[in-house]
Structures are given as C-alpha cells and as structure tokens.
mmCIF file with all atom_site columns, C-alpha atoms in Angstrom:
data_model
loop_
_atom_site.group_PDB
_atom_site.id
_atom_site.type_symbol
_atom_site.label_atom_id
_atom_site.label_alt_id
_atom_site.label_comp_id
_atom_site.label_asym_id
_atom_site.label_entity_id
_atom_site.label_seq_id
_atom_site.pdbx_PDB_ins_code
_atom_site.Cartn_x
_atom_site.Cartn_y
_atom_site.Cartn_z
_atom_site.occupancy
_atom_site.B_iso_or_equiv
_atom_site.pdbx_formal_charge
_atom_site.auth_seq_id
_atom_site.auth_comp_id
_atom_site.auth_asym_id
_atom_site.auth_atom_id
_atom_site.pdbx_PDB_model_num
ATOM 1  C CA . UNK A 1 1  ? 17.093  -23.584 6.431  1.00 0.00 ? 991  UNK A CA 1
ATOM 2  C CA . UNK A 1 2  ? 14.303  -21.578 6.627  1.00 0.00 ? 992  UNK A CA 1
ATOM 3  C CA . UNK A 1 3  ? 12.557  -20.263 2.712  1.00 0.00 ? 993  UNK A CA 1
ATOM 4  C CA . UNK A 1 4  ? 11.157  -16.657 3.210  1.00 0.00 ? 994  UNK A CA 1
ATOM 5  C CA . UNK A 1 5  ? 9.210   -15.257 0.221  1.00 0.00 ? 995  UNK A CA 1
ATOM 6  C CA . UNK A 1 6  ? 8.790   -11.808 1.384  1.00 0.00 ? 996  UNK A CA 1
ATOM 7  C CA . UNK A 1 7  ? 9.582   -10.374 -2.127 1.00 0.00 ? 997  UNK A CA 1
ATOM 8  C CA . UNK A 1 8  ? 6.743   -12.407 -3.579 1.00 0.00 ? 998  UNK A CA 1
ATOM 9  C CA . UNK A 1 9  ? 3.767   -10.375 -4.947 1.00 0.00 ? 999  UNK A CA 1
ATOM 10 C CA . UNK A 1 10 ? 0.216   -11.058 -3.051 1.00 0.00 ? 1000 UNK A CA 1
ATOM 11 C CA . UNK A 1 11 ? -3.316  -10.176 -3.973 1.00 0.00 ? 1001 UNK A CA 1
ATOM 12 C CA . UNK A 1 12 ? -5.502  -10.327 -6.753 1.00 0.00 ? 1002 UNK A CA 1
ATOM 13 C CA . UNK A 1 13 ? -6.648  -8.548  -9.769 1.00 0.00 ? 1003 UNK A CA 1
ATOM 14 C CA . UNK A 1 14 ? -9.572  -6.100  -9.313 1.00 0.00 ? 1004 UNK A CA 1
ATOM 15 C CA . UNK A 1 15 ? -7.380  -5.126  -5.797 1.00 0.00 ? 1005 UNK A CA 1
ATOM 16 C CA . UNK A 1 16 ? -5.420  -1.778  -5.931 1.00 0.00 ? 1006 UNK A CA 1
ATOM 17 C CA . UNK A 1 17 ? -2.635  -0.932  -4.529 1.00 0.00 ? 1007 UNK A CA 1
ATOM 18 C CA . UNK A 1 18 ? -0.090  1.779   -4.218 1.00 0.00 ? 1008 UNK A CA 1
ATOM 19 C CA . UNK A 1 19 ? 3.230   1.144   -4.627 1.00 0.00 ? 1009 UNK A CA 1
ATOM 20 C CA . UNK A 1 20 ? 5.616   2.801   -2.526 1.00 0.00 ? 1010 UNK A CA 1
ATOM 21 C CA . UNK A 1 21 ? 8.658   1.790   -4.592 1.00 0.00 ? 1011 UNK A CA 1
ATOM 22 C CA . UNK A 1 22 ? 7.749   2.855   -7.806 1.00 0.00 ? 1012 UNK A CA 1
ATOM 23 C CA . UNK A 1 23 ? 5.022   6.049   -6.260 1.00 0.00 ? 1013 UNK A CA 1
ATOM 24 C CA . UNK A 1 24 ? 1.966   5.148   -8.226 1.00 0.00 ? 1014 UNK A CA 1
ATOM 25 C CA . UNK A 1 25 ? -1.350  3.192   -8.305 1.00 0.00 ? 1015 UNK A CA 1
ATOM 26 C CA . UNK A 1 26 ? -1.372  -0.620  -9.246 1.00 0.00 ? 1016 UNK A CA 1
ATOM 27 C CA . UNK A 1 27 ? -3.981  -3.406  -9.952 1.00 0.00 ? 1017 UNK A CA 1
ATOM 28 C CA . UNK A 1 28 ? -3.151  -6.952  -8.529 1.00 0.00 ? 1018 UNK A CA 1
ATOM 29 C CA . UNK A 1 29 ? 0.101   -8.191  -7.216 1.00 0.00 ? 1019 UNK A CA 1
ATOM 30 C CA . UNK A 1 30 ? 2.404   -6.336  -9.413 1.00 0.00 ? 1020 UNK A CA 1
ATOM 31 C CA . UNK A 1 31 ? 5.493   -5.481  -6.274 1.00 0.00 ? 1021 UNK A CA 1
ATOM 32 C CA . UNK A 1 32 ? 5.793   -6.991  -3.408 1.00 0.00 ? 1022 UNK A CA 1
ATOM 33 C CA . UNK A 1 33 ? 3.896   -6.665  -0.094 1.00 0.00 ? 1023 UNK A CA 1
ATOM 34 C CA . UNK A 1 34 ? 6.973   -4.945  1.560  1.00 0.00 ? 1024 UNK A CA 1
ATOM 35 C CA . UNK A 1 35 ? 6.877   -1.996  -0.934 1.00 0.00 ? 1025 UNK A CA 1
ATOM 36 C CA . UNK A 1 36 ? 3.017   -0.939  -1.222 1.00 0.00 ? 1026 UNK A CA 1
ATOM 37 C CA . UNK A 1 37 ? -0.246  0.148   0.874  1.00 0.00 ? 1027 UNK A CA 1
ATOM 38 C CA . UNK A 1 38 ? -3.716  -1.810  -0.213 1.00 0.00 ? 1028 UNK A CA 1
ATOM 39 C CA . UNK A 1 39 ? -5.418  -3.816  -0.940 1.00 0.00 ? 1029 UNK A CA 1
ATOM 40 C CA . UNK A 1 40 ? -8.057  -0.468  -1.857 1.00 0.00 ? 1030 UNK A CA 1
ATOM 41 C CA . UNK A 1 41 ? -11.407 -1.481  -3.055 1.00 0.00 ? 1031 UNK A CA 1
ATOM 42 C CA . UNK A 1 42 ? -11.221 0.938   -5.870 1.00 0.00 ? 1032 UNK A CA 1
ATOM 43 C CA . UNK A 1 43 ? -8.327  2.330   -7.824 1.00 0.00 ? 1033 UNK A CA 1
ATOM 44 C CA . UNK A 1 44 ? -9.463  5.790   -6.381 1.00 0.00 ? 1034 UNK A CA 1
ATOM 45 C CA . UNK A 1 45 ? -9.186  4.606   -3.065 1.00 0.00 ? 1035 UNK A CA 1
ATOM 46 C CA . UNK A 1 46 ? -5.839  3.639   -3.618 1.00 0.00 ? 1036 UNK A CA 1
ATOM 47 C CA . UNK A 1 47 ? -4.635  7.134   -5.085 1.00 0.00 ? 1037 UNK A CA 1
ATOM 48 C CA . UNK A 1 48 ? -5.691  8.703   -2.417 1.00 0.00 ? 1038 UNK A CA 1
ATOM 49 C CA . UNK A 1 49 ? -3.302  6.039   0.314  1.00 0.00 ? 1039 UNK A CA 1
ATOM 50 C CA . UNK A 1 50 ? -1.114  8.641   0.815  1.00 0.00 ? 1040 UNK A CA 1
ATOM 51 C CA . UNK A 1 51 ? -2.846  11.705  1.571  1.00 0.00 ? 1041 UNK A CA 1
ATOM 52 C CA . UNK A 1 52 ? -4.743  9.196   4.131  1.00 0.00 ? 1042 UNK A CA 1
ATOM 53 C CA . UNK A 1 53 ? -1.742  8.139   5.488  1.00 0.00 ? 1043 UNK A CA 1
ATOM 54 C CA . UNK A 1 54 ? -0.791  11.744  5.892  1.00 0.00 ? 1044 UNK A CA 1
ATOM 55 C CA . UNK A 1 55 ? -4.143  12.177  8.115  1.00 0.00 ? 1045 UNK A CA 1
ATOM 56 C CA . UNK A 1 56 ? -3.758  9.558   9.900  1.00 0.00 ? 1046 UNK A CA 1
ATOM 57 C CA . UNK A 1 57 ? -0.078  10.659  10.527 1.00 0.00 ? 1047 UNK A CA 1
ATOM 58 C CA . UNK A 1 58 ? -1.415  13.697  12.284 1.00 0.00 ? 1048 UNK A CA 1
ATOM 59 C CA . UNK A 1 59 ? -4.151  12.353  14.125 1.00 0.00 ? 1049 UNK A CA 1
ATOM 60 C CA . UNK A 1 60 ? -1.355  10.013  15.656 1.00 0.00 ? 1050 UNK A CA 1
ATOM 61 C CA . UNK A 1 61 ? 0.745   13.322  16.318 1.00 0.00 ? 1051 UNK A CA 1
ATOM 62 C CA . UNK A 1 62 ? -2.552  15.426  18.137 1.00 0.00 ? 1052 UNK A CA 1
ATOM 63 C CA . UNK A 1 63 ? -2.750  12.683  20.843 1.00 0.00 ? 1053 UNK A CA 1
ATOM 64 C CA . UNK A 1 64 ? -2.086  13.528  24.081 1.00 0.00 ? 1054 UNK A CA 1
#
C-alpha cells in the first residue's frame, strides 16, 4: 500500500506563502502544499498572490 503525504507541510523559512485555507500570509511550511500559493520571495509578494491570481484570471479569460 501506497504512503501519500500530501498533507505534509513543504518549504522553508524565509519562503512566504499564502494560505488559502486559513486567507492570510505565512512564513515557511506552516499548511500544507494543497491549501496555499508560494513560495513568494518576499512576504509582500505573497500578500499580493491573490490579486495576481485575479490578473492572471482575466488575462486567461481575454484570449481568443
């Protein structure tokens, strides 16, 4: 039988992340990979995940 750890945190401190679970901004591997956007190089970057996916939602949408 196969052992998934999909619920197991990855990355690092000094890597940001935004949680999608909890909807805010975290530093290293606080939630798992399923339930956030990063790693952001800054904790900016990383509040912002979002609104960029939000952009990048449209630009999808506008292609013809």
């Amino acid at each position: 039988m196969a052992f998934h750890k999909a619920n197991k945190p990855a990355g690092k401190p000094g890597e940001w992340f935004y949680c999608l679970k909890h909807k805010r901004v975290e530093e290293g591997p606080d939630c798992p990979s399923k339930d956030r956007f990063g790693p952001y190089a800054t904790k900016g970057e990383a509040e912002h995940a979002m609104e960029r996916v939000a952009e990048r939602n449209d630009e999808w949408d506008s292609r013809e």
